[in-house]
CSV table of C-alpha atoms in Angstrom, one decimal:
chain,number,residue,atom,x,y,z
A,1,UNK,CA,48.4,-66.7,-77.9
A,2,UNK,CA,49.0,-63.2,-78.6
A,3,UNK,CA,46.3,-60.2,-78.5
A,4,UNK,CA,46.1,-56.8,-80.1
A,5,UNK,CA,44.8,-53.5,-79.2
A,6,UNK,CA,41.3,-52.9,-80.9
A,7,UNK,CA,41.6,-50.9,-84.4
A,8,UNK,CA,39.1,-49.8,-86.7
A,9,UNK,CA,39.3,-52.5,-88.5
A,10,UNK,CA,38.1,-54.3,-85.9
A,11,UNK,CA,33.8,-53.4,-86.5
A,12,UNK,CA,32.5,-56.6,-84.9
A,13,UNK,CA,29.7,-53.3,-84.0
A,14,UNK,CA,26.2,-55.6,-85.4
A,15,UNK,CA,28.0,-58.8,-84.5
A,16,UNK,CA,28.8,-57.6,-81.0
A,17,UNK,CA,25.6,-56.7,-79.6
A,18,UNK,CA,24.0,-59.5,-81.8
A,19,UNK,CA,26.3,-61.8,-80.6
A,20,UNK,CA,25.2,-59.8,-76.7
A,21,UNK,CA,22.0,-60.3,-76.0
A,22,UNK,CA,21.8,-64.0,-78.6
A,23,UNK,CA,20.4,-62.9,-82.1
A,24,UNK,CA,23.7,-64.1,-83.5
A,25,UNK,CA,23.7,-66.1,-86.2
A,26,UNK,CA,25.7,-69.3,-86.5
A,27,UNK,CA,27.9,-67.9,-88.6
A,28,UNK,CA,28.1,-64.8,-86.4
A,29,UNK,CA,29.2,-66.3,-83.0
A,30,UNK,CA,32.1,-67.9,-84.4
A,31,UNK,CA,33.2,-65.1,-86.4
A,32,UNK,CA,32.4,-63.1,-82.7
A,33,UNK,CA,34.4,-66.2,-81.3
A,34,UNK,CA,37.7,-66.8,-83.7
A,35,UNK,CA,37.8,-62.4,-82.7
A,36,UNK,CA,37.6,-62.4,-79.4
A,37,UNK,CA,40.5,-64.7,-79.0
A,38,UNK,CA,42.1,-62.2,-80.3
A,39,UNK,CA,41.0,-59.6,-79.7
A,40,UNK,CA,41.9,-57.4,-75.9
A,41,UNK,CA,40.5,-54.4,-77.0
A,42,UNK,CA,36.5,-56.0,-77.8
A,43,UNK,CA,36.5,-58.6,-75.5
A,44,UNK,CA,36.7,-56.0,-72.5
A,45,UNK,CA,34.8,-54.0,-74.3
A,46,UNK,CA,32.2,-57.4,-74.0
A,47,UNK,CA,32.9,-58.1,-70.8
A,48,UNK,CA,32.5,-53.7,-69.9
A,49,UNK,CA,29.1,-54.8,-72.0
A,50,UNK,CA,28.1,-57.7,-69.3
A,51,UNK,CA,28.6,-55.6,-67.0
A,52,UNK,CA,26.5,-52.1,-67.8
A,53,UNK,CA,23.5,-55.5,-68.8
A,54,UNK,CA,23.9,-56.4,-65.0
A,55,UNK,CA,23.3,-53.0,-63.9
A,56,UNK,CA,20.6,-51.7,-65.7
A,57,UNK,CA,18.8,-55.0,-64.4
A,58,UNK,CA,18.8,-52.9,-60.9
A,59,UNK,CA,16.5,-50.5,-62.4
A,60,UNK,CA,12.7,-52.6,-62.2
A,61,UNK,CA,9.6,-51.0,-61.1
A,62,UNK,CA,8.0,-51.3,-58.4
A,63,UNK,CA,4.6,-48.9,-58.2
A,64,UNK,CA,2.3,-49.0,-61.6
A,65,UNK,CA,-0.6,-46.1,-62.1
A,66,UNK,CA,-3.6,-46.5,-62.1
A,67,UNK,CA,-5.0,-45.8,-66.1
A,68,UNK,CA,-8.6,-45.7,-66.1
A,69,UNK,CA,-9.6,-44.4,-69.7
A,70,UNK,CA,-13.4,-44.0,-70.7
A,71,UNK,CA,-14.3,-46.1,-72.7
A,72,UNK,CA,-18.2,-45.1,-73.6
A,73,UNK,CA,-19.9,-45.6,-76.6
A,74,UNK,CA,-19.1,-44.5,-80.0
A,75,UNK,CA,-21.8,-42.4,-81.1
A,76,UNK,CA,-23.4,-41.4,-84.6
A,77,UNK,CA,-23.8,-38.2,-85.3
A,78,UNK,CA,-27.5,-38.7,-85.7
A,79,UNK,CA,-27.1,-40.3,-82.3
A,80,UNK,CA,-25.5,-37.1,-81.2
A,81,UNK,CA,-28.2,-35.2,-82.4
A,82,UNK,CA,-30.6,-36.4,-80.8
A,83,UNK,CA,-29.9,-36.2,-77.2
A,84,UNK,CA,-29.5,-32.9,-78.1
A,85,UNK,CA,-32.1,-32.1,-79.1
A,86,UNK,CA,-34.1,-34.3,-76.3
A,87,UNK,CA,-31.5,-32.3,-73.6
A,88,UNK,CA,-32.9,-28.7,-75.3
A,89,UNK,CA,-35.4,-26.7,-73.3
A,90,UNK,CA,-39.0,-26.0,-75.2
A,91,UNK,CA,-38.0,-22.5,-75.7
A,92,UNK,CA,-35.4,-23.9,-77.9
A,93,UNK,CA,-36.9,-26.1,-79.7
A,94,UNK,CA,-40.1,-24.0,-81.0
A,95,UNK,CA,-36.9,-21.5,-82.1
A,96,UNK,CA,-35.5,-24.4,-84.3
A,97,UNK,CA,-38.9,-25.3,-86.1
A,98,UNK,CA,-39.6,-22.1,-87.1
A,99,UNK,CA,-36.5,-21.7,-87.9
A,100,UNK,CA,-36.7,-24.9,-89.3
A,101,UNK,CA,-40.4,-24.2,-91.3
A,102,UNK,CA,-39.2,-20.9,-92.4
A,103,UNK,CA,-36.3,-22.7,-94.6
A,104,UNK,CA,-38.9,-25.2,-95.5
A,105,UNK,CA,-40.9,-21.9,-96.6
A,106,UNK,CA,-38.0,-19.7,-98.1
A,107,UNK,CA,-36.4,-22.5,-100.3
A,108,UNK,CA,-40.8,-23.1,-102.2
A,109,UNK,CA,-40.5,-19.2,-103.3
A,110,UNK,CA,-43.2,-18.5,-100.9
A,111,UNK,CA,-44.4,-14.9,-100.6
A,112,UNK,CA,-46.4,-14.4,-97.4
A,113,UNK,CA,-48.8,-10.9,-97.9
A,114,UNK,CA,-50.9,-9.3,-94.8
A,115,UNK,CA,-53.8,-7.2,-97.0
A,116,UNK,CA,-57.8,-6.5,-97.5
A,117,UNK,CA,-58.6,-10.9,-97.6
A,118,UNK,CA,-56.3,-11.2,-94.3
A,119,UNK,CA,-53.1,-13.4,-94.6
A,120,UNK,CA,-52.1,-15.2,-97.3
A,121,UNK,CA,-48.8,-17.3,-98.2
A,122,UNK,CA,-48.0,-18.5,-101.8
A,123,UNK,CA,-45.9,-21.0,-102.8
A,124,UNK,CA,-43.6,-20.5,-105.6
A,125,UNK,CA,-44.5,-24.1,-107.6
A,126,UNK,CA,-48.3,-23.8,-106.8
A,127,UNK,CA,-47.5,-20.7,-109.7
A,128,UNK,CA,-48.5,-21.6,-112.8
A,129,UNK,CA,-47.7,-18.1,-114.5
A,130,UNK,CA,-43.8,-16.7,-113.6
A,131,UNK,CA,-43.2,-13.4,-111.7
A,132,UNK,CA,-43.0,-11.2,-114.9
A,133,UNK,CA,-39.3,-8.8,-116.1
A,134,UNK,CA,-41.3,-5.6,-114.1
A,135,UNK,CA,-41.2,-6.8,-110.7
A,136,UNK,CA,-38.1,-8.0,-110.4
A,137,UNK,CA,-37.2,-4.4,-111.1
A,138,UNK,CA,-39.1,-3.2,-108.4
A,139,UNK,CA,-38.2,-6.1,-106.2
A,140,UNK,CA,-34.9,-4.8,-107.1
A,141,UNK,CA,-35.0,-1.6,-106.2
A,142,UNK,CA,-37.3,-1.9,-102.9
A,143,UNK,CA,-34.4,-4.2,-102.2
A,144,UNK,CA,-32.4,-1.3,-103.0
A,145,UNK,CA,-34.3,1.2,-100.8
A,146,UNK,CA,-34.2,-1.0,-97.3
A,147,UNK,CA,-30.7,-1.9,-97.8
A,148,UNK,CA,-29.4,2.5,-97.4
A,149,UNK,CA,-32.0,2.6,-95.6
A,150,UNK,CA,-30.6,0.2,-92.6
A,151,UNK,CA,-27.5,1.8,-93.7
A,152,UNK,CA,-28.2,5.0,-93.1
A,153,UNK,CA,-30.3,4.1,-89.6
A,154,UNK,CA,-26.8,2.4,-88.6
A,155,UNK,CA,-24.5,4.9,-89.3
A,156,UNK,CA,-27.6,6.9,-87.0
A,157,UNK,CA,-27.8,4.4,-84.4
A,158,UNK,CA,-23.4,4.4,-84.8
A,159,UNK,CA,-23.2,8.6,-84.5
A,160,UNK,CA,-25.6,8.4,-81.7
A,161,UNK,CA,-23.4,5.5,-80.1
A,162,UNK,CA,-20.4,8.7,-80.2
A,163,UNK,CA,-22.5,11.4,-79.2
A,164,UNK,CA,-23.8,9.4,-75.5
A,165,UNK,CA,-19.7,8.0,-75.2
A,166,UNK,CA,-18.7,12.0,-76.1
A,167,UNK,CA,-20.8,13.3,-73.6
A,168,UNK,CA,-20.2,11.0,-71.1
A,169,UNK,CA,-16.2,11.5,-71.3
A,170,UNK,CA,-17.1,14.7,-71.0
A,171,UNK,CA,-19.1,14.6,-67.7
A,172,UNK,CA,-16.5,12.5,-66.3
A,173,UNK,CA,-13.5,14.9,-67.6
A,174,UNK,CA,-16.1,18.2,-65.7
A,175,UNK,CA,-16.3,16.2,-62.8
A,176,UNK,CA,-12.3,15.2,-61.9
A,177,UNK,CA,-11.4,19.1,-62.6
A,178,UNK,CA,-14.3,19.8,-60.1
A,179,UNK,CA,-12.6,17.1,-56.7
A,180,UNK,CA,-8.2,18.3,-58.2
A,181,UNK,CA,-10.1,22.1,-57.6
A,182,UNK,CA,-11.5,21.9,-54.0
A,183,UNK,CA,-8.6,19.3,-52.9
A,184,UNK,CA,-5.9,22.1,-54.2
A,185,UNK,CA,-7.8,24.2,-52.1
A,186,UNK,CA,-7.7,22.6,-49.3
A,187,UNK,CA,-4.2,22.7,-49.3
A,188,UNK,CA,-3.8,26.2,-50.4
A,189,UNK,CA,-5.3,26.4,-46.8
A,190,UNK,CA,-3.3,24.0,-44.9
A,191,UNK,CA,-0.5,25.7,-46.2
A,192,UNK,CA,-2.1,29.7,-45.2
A,193,UNK,CA,-2.3,27.2,-41.5
A,194,UNK,CA,0.7,26.0,-42.1
A,195,UNK,CA,2.4,29.4,-42.6
A,196,UNK,CA,0.4,31.3,-39.7
A,197,UNK,CA,1.4,29.5,-36.8
A,198,UNK,CA,5.3,29.8,-38.2
A,199,UNK,CA,4.6,33.4,-38.0
A,200,UNK,CA,3.6,33.0,-34.2
A,201,UNK,CA,6.6,30.5,-33.4
A,202,UNK,CA,8.4,32.9,-34.9
A,203,UNK,CA,7.0,36.0,-33.1
A,204,UNK,CA,7.5,34.6,-30.2
A,205,UNK,CA,11.4,33.5,-29.9
A,206,UNK,CA,12.1,36.8,-30.8
A,207,UNK,CA,9.7,38.5,-27.7
A,208,UNK,CA,12.0,36.1,-26.3
A,209,UNK,CA,15.4,36.7,-27.4
A,210,UNK,CA,14.2,40.3,-26.8
A,211,UNK,CA,13.5,40.0,-23.1
A,212,UNK,CA,16.4,38.3,-22.8
A,213,UNK,CA,18.5,40.7,-24.3
A,214,UNK,CA,17.3,43.8,-22.3
A,215,UNK,CA,17.4,41.5,-18.3
A,216,UNK,CA,21.2,40.8,-19.2
A,217,UNK,CA,21.6,44.9,-19.0
A,218,UNK,CA,20.1,45.0,-16.1
A,219,UNK,CA,21.4,42.8,-14.4
A,220,UNK,CA,25.2,44.4,-16.0
A,221,UNK,CA,24.6,47.8,-14.6
A,222,UNK,CA,23.6,46.4,-11.1
A,223,UNK,CA,27.3,44.8,-10.4
A,224,UNK,CA,29.4,47.7,-12.0
A,225,UNK,CA,27.5,49.1,-9.4
A,226,UNK,CA,28.1,47.4,-6.7
A,227,UNK,CA,31.7,47.1,-7.8
A,228,UNK,CA,31.6,50.8,-7.5
A,229,UNK,CA,30.7,51.2,-4.8
A,230,UNK,CA,33.2,48.7,-2.6
A,231,UNK,CA,35.2,50.8,-4.2
A,232,UNK,CA,35.0,53.9,-3.4
A,233,UNK,CA,34.4,52.1,-0.2
B,1,UNK,CA,-8.9,-69.1,-73.5
B,2,UNK,CA,-7.0,-65.7,-72.9
B,3,UNK,CA,-8.0,-63.8,-76.2
B,4,UNK,CA,-5.5,-62.6,-77.8
B,5,UNK,CA,-5.2,-58.8,-78.2
B,6,UNK,CA,-6.4,-58.7,-81.9
B,7,UNK,CA,-10.0,-60.6,-80.5
B,8,UNK,CA,-10.6,-57.7,-78.2
B,9,UNK,CA,-9.5,-55.2,-80.3
B,10,UNK,CA,-12.4,-57.1,-83.2
B,11,UNK,CA,-14.3,-57.3,-79.9
B,12,UNK,CA,-14.4,-53.5,-79.2
B,13,UNK,CA,-14.3,-52.1,-82.5
B,14,UNK,CA,-17.8,-54.7,-81.8
B,15,UNK,CA,-19.4,-52.5,-79.7
B,16,UNK,CA,-18.0,-54.1,-76.3
B,17,UNK,CA,-16.1,-51.3,-75.5
B,18,UNK,CA,-15.3,-52.4,-71.9
B,19,UNK,CA,-12.9,-54.9,-73.3
B,20,UNK,CA,-10.5,-52.4,-74.4
B,21,UNK,CA,-9.7,-52.5,-70.6
B,22,UNK,CA,-9.0,-55.6,-70.6
B,23,UNK,CA,-5.2,-54.7,-73.8
B,24,UNK,CA,-5.2,-52.0,-70.4
B,25,UNK,CA,-4.7,-54.0,-67.9
B,26,UNK,CA,-2.2,-56.2,-70.5
B,27,UNK,CA,0.3,-53.6,-71.5
B,28,UNK,CA,0.3,-51.2,-68.0
B,29,UNK,CA,3.5,-52.4,-67.2
B,30,UNK,CA,5.3,-51.9,-70.2
B,31,UNK,CA,4.1,-49.4,-72.1
B,32,UNK,CA,4.3,-47.3,-67.9
B,33,UNK,CA,8.2,-49.1,-67.8
B,34,UNK,CA,8.8,-47.5,-71.3
B,35,UNK,CA,7.8,-43.9,-70.3
B,36,UNK,CA,9.3,-44.1,-67.0
B,37,UNK,CA,12.6,-45.6,-68.8
B,38,UNK,CA,12.7,-42.4,-71.4
B,39,UNK,CA,11.0,-39.7,-69.5
B,40,UNK,CA,12.7,-40.2,-66.3
B,41,UNK,CA,10.0,-38.7,-63.7
B,42,UNK,CA,7.1,-41.3,-62.7
B,43,UNK,CA,4.7,-38.3,-62.8
B,44,UNK,CA,5.2,-37.1,-66.2
B,45,UNK,CA,5.1,-40.9,-67.5
B,46,UNK,CA,2.6,-41.7,-65.5
B,47,UNK,CA,0.6,-39.2,-67.9
B,48,UNK,CA,2.2,-40.1,-70.4
B,49,UNK,CA,1.0,-43.7,-70.2
B,50,UNK,CA,-2.8,-42.7,-69.7
B,51,UNK,CA,-1.8,-39.7,-72.8
B,52,UNK,CA,-0.8,-43.5,-74.7
B,53,UNK,CA,-3.3,-45.4,-74.1
B,54,UNK,CA,-6.3,-42.4,-74.8
B,55,UNK,CA,-4.9,-42.3,-78.5
B,56,UNK,CA,-4.4,-45.5,-78.8
B,57,UNK,CA,-9.0,-46.0,-78.0
B,58,UNK,CA,-9.2,-43.5,-79.7
B,59,UNK,CA,-7.2,-44.4,-82.8
B,60,UNK,CA,-8.3,-48.1,-82.7
B,61,UNK,CA,-10.0,-48.4,-85.4
B,62,UNK,CA,-6.5,-47.3,-87.6
B,63,UNK,CA,-5.1,-49.9,-86.8
B,64,UNK,CA,-4.5,-52.2,-88.7
B,65,UNK,CA,-3.9,-56.4,-88.3
B,66,UNK,CA,-1.0,-56.7,-90.1
B,67,UNK,CA,1.4,-55.7,-87.1
B,68,UNK,CA,1.6,-56.4,-83.0
B,69,UNK,CA,-1.0,-54.5,-80.8
B,70,UNK,CA,2.2,-54.6,-78.9
B,71,UNK,CA,4.2,-52.3,-82.0
B,72,UNK,CA,1.0,-50.4,-82.6
B,73,UNK,CA,1.4,-49.2,-78.9
B,74,UNK,CA,5.0,-48.7,-78.1
B,75,UNK,CA,4.7,-45.9,-81.7
B,76,UNK,CA,2.4,-44.8,-79.8
B,77,UNK,CA,3.9,-44.1,-76.2
B,78,UNK,CA,7.6,-43.4,-77.7
B,79,UNK,CA,5.5,-41.0,-79.8
B,80,UNK,CA,4.4,-38.6,-76.8
B,81,UNK,CA,7.9,-39.5,-74.9
B,82,UNK,CA,9.7,-37.3,-78.2
B,83,UNK,CA,6.6,-34.8,-78.0
B,84,UNK,CA,6.7,-34.6,-74.8
B,85,UNK,CA,11.3,-35.1,-74.1
B,86,UNK,CA,10.9,-32.0,-76.6
B,87,UNK,CA,9.0,-29.1,-75.0
B,88,UNK,CA,11.9,-29.5,-72.1
B,89,UNK,CA,14.2,-26.7,-71.4
B,90,UNK,CA,16.7,-27.2,-73.6
B,91,UNK,CA,19.4,-25.5,-70.6
B,92,UNK,CA,18.4,-27.6,-67.9
B,93,UNK,CA,19.0,-31.2,-70.0
B,94,UNK,CA,22.5,-29.0,-70.9
B,95,UNK,CA,23.5,-28.6,-67.3
B,96,UNK,CA,22.2,-32.4,-66.8
B,97,UNK,CA,24.4,-33.5,-69.5
B,98,UNK,CA,27.3,-31.5,-68.8
B,99,UNK,CA,26.5,-33.3,-65.1
B,100,UNK,CA,26.2,-37.0,-65.8
B,101,UNK,CA,29.0,-37.1,-69.0
B,102,UNK,CA,31.9,-35.9,-65.5
B,103,UNK,CA,30.8,-39.6,-65.0
B,104,UNK,CA,29.4,-40.2,-61.6
B,105,UNK,CA,30.7,-39.1,-58.0
B,106,UNK,CA,29.2,-41.6,-54.5
B,107,UNK,CA,27.5,-40.1,-52.3
B,108,UNK,CA,29.0,-42.0,-49.5
B,109,UNK,CA,31.6,-45.6,-48.7
B,110,UNK,CA,29.2,-47.5,-50.1
B,111,UNK,CA,31.3,-50.6,-47.9
B,112,UNK,CA,29.3,-49.7,-45.3
B,113,UNK,CA,26.0,-49.0,-46.1
B,114,UNK,CA,23.7,-52.3,-46.7
B,115,UNK,CA,22.9,-53.8,-49.5
B,116,UNK,CA,19.3,-52.3,-50.5
B,117,UNK,CA,20.8,-48.5,-50.0
B,118,UNK,CA,23.7,-49.4,-52.4
B,119,UNK,CA,20.8,-51.1,-54.5
B,120,UNK,CA,19.0,-48.3,-54.4
B,121,UNK,CA,22.1,-45.7,-55.6
B,122,UNK,CA,23.6,-48.1,-58.3
B,123,UNK,CA,19.2,-47.7,-59.4
B,124,UNK,CA,19.8,-43.9,-59.4
B,125,UNK,CA,22.9,-44.2,-60.9
B,126,UNK,CA,21.3,-46.6,-64.0
B,127,UNK,CA,18.2,-43.7,-63.8
B,128,UNK,CA,20.4,-40.5,-64.8
B,129,UNK,CA,23.1,-42.3,-66.4
B,130,UNK,CA,20.5,-43.6,-68.7
B,131,UNK,CA,18.6,-39.6,-69.0
B,132,UNK,CA,22.0,-38.7,-70.3
B,133,UNK,CA,21.8,-40.6,-72.9
B,134,UNK,CA,19.8,-38.9,-76.0
B,135,UNK,CA,16.8,-39.8,-77.0
B,136,UNK,CA,17.1,-41.7,-79.6
B,137,UNK,CA,19.8,-44.2,-77.6
B,138,UNK,CA,17.9,-44.3,-75.1
B,139,UNK,CA,15.1,-45.9,-76.6
B,140,UNK,CA,16.6,-48.1,-77.9
B,141,UNK,CA,18.5,-49.5,-74.9
B,142,UNK,CA,15.1,-49.8,-73.6
B,143,UNK,CA,13.3,-51.4,-75.9
B,144,UNK,CA,16.0,-54.2,-75.6
B,145,UNK,CA,17.3,-54.0,-71.7
B,146,UNK,CA,13.8,-54.0,-70.2
B,147,UNK,CA,10.6,-54.3,-72.7
B,148,UNK,CA,13.0,-57.8,-74.3
B,149,UNK,CA,12.7,-57.0,-77.3
B,150,UNK,CA,14.3,-58.4,-80.9
B,151,UNK,CA,17.3,-56.3,-82.7
B,152,UNK,CA,14.7,-56.3,-85.5
B,153,UNK,CA,11.1,-55.9,-83.5
B,154,UNK,CA,12.5,-52.6,-82.7
B,155,UNK,CA,13.5,-52.3,-86.2
B,156,UNK,CA,9.5,-51.8,-86.5
B,157,UNK,CA,8.8,-49.7,-84.0
B,158,UNK,CA,10.4,-46.8,-84.9
B,159,UNK,CA,10.5,-47.9,-88.7
B,160,UNK,CA,14.8,-47.4,-88.8
B,161,UNK,CA,16.4,-50.1,-90.3
B,162,UNK,CA,18.3,-52.9,-88.3
B,163,UNK,CA,21.9,-52.0,-88.4
B,164,UNK,CA,21.2,-48.4,-87.7
B,165,UNK,CA,19.0,-50.1,-84.1
B,166,UNK,CA,22.3,-52.0,-83.4
B,167,UNK,CA,24.8,-49.2,-83.9
B,168,UNK,CA,22.4,-47.3,-81.7
B,169,UNK,CA,22.9,-49.7,-79.2
B,170,UNK,CA,26.5,-50.5,-78.9
B,171,UNK,CA,26.8,-46.2,-78.9
B,172,UNK,CA,24.7,-46.6,-76.2
B,173,UNK,CA,26.3,-49.1,-74.0
B,174,UNK,CA,29.6,-47.8,-74.5
B,175,UNK,CA,28.8,-44.5,-73.5
B,176,UNK,CA,26.6,-45.9,-70.1
B,177,UNK,CA,30.1,-47.7,-69.7
B,178,UNK,CA,31.6,-43.9,-69.3
B,179,UNK,CA,28.7,-42.8,-67.4
B,180,UNK,CA,29.6,-45.9,-64.9
B,181,UNK,CA,32.6,-47.0,-65.2
B,182,UNK,CA,33.0,-44.5,-61.5
B,183,UNK,CA,30.0,-46.3,-60.0
B,184,UNK,CA,31.4,-49.8,-60.4
B,185,UNK,CA,35.8,-48.7,-59.3
B,186,UNK,CA,33.4,-47.6,-56.0
B,187,UNK,CA,31.4,-51.0,-55.4
């Protein structure tokens, strides 16, 4: 029997893994076994793969996580809405009801008027005659005026807010400036006091030096006189 | 008689939501094993397992009975693992890969160690070697070696040709052989 080294012609990759995991067909088994008899390299590789598999099997899992899936029943959109409505506070329910009513009235084209006759409602669908073109024009003009008024009011409000902000800013700056001045004055006073202390210190030292000089001159004169006297004797 | 996965799913979709927990108990060990071996970190694997079942529950109505539930949930788990792996720092992985590719240094003369410690050593090195493989090879090895799936099932789960699965398996084993060779010599 003569073994050969592995060559690119071996081309047994797929068949070999199938054989390794007992998934090879009869034909594949026959081919692989015949090849292993001749090819030393593939034979060694297959043995190595068996060893790798043995090592892989050493890694077994002991612990297990606690998996919890919240399996609450799926609810429909209306069920969710109903629950939301139940949980709502009374004021929210009332607001919702009024809003809904206004929407319905708006959809019906209802006109609300308060006059001498009191409060009255009239729905578009109940009126037989339609609004004339002049009415529509009047409404358009009124709307334009209303929108312009709203824009002007908004601009005025913005302007007022801006002015107030500027005033507040100016006040802040002034107070900051004042406090800076006070700090500066205190600092100057402090420096002046230090300078005075230093001046006093210098004066004292100069006085001491003068005394030393005078004192030392007197001592020298006395010593000289003593020396002269000794020489005369 | 034990209910099949499909029957449990039908019950869950029919309103018996607690039935889903039967599926969780049946598959949690498999999914945890898959995620742990794919991610290599216990805490992350636990999170991924939880996420897998939660995702499965939320999308249960999309499950088609044509495929097996196991294939479907393995696919969900792998997608979650791949997303987490992509989110990891490339720098950290590259350092790990560099270290693993140079082989493993056994920490001590294992002849002097007890069997238990020796097995722990092997487990540690296997774990590290597996982590250093590219994810596409690792997932094939994990599904084949630990989950015992057939190559055709793996191909179905991953949506790739059977020959590609076998090639990845072959390359993955060759890489593992290289990485574990020094360990074998040491023990």
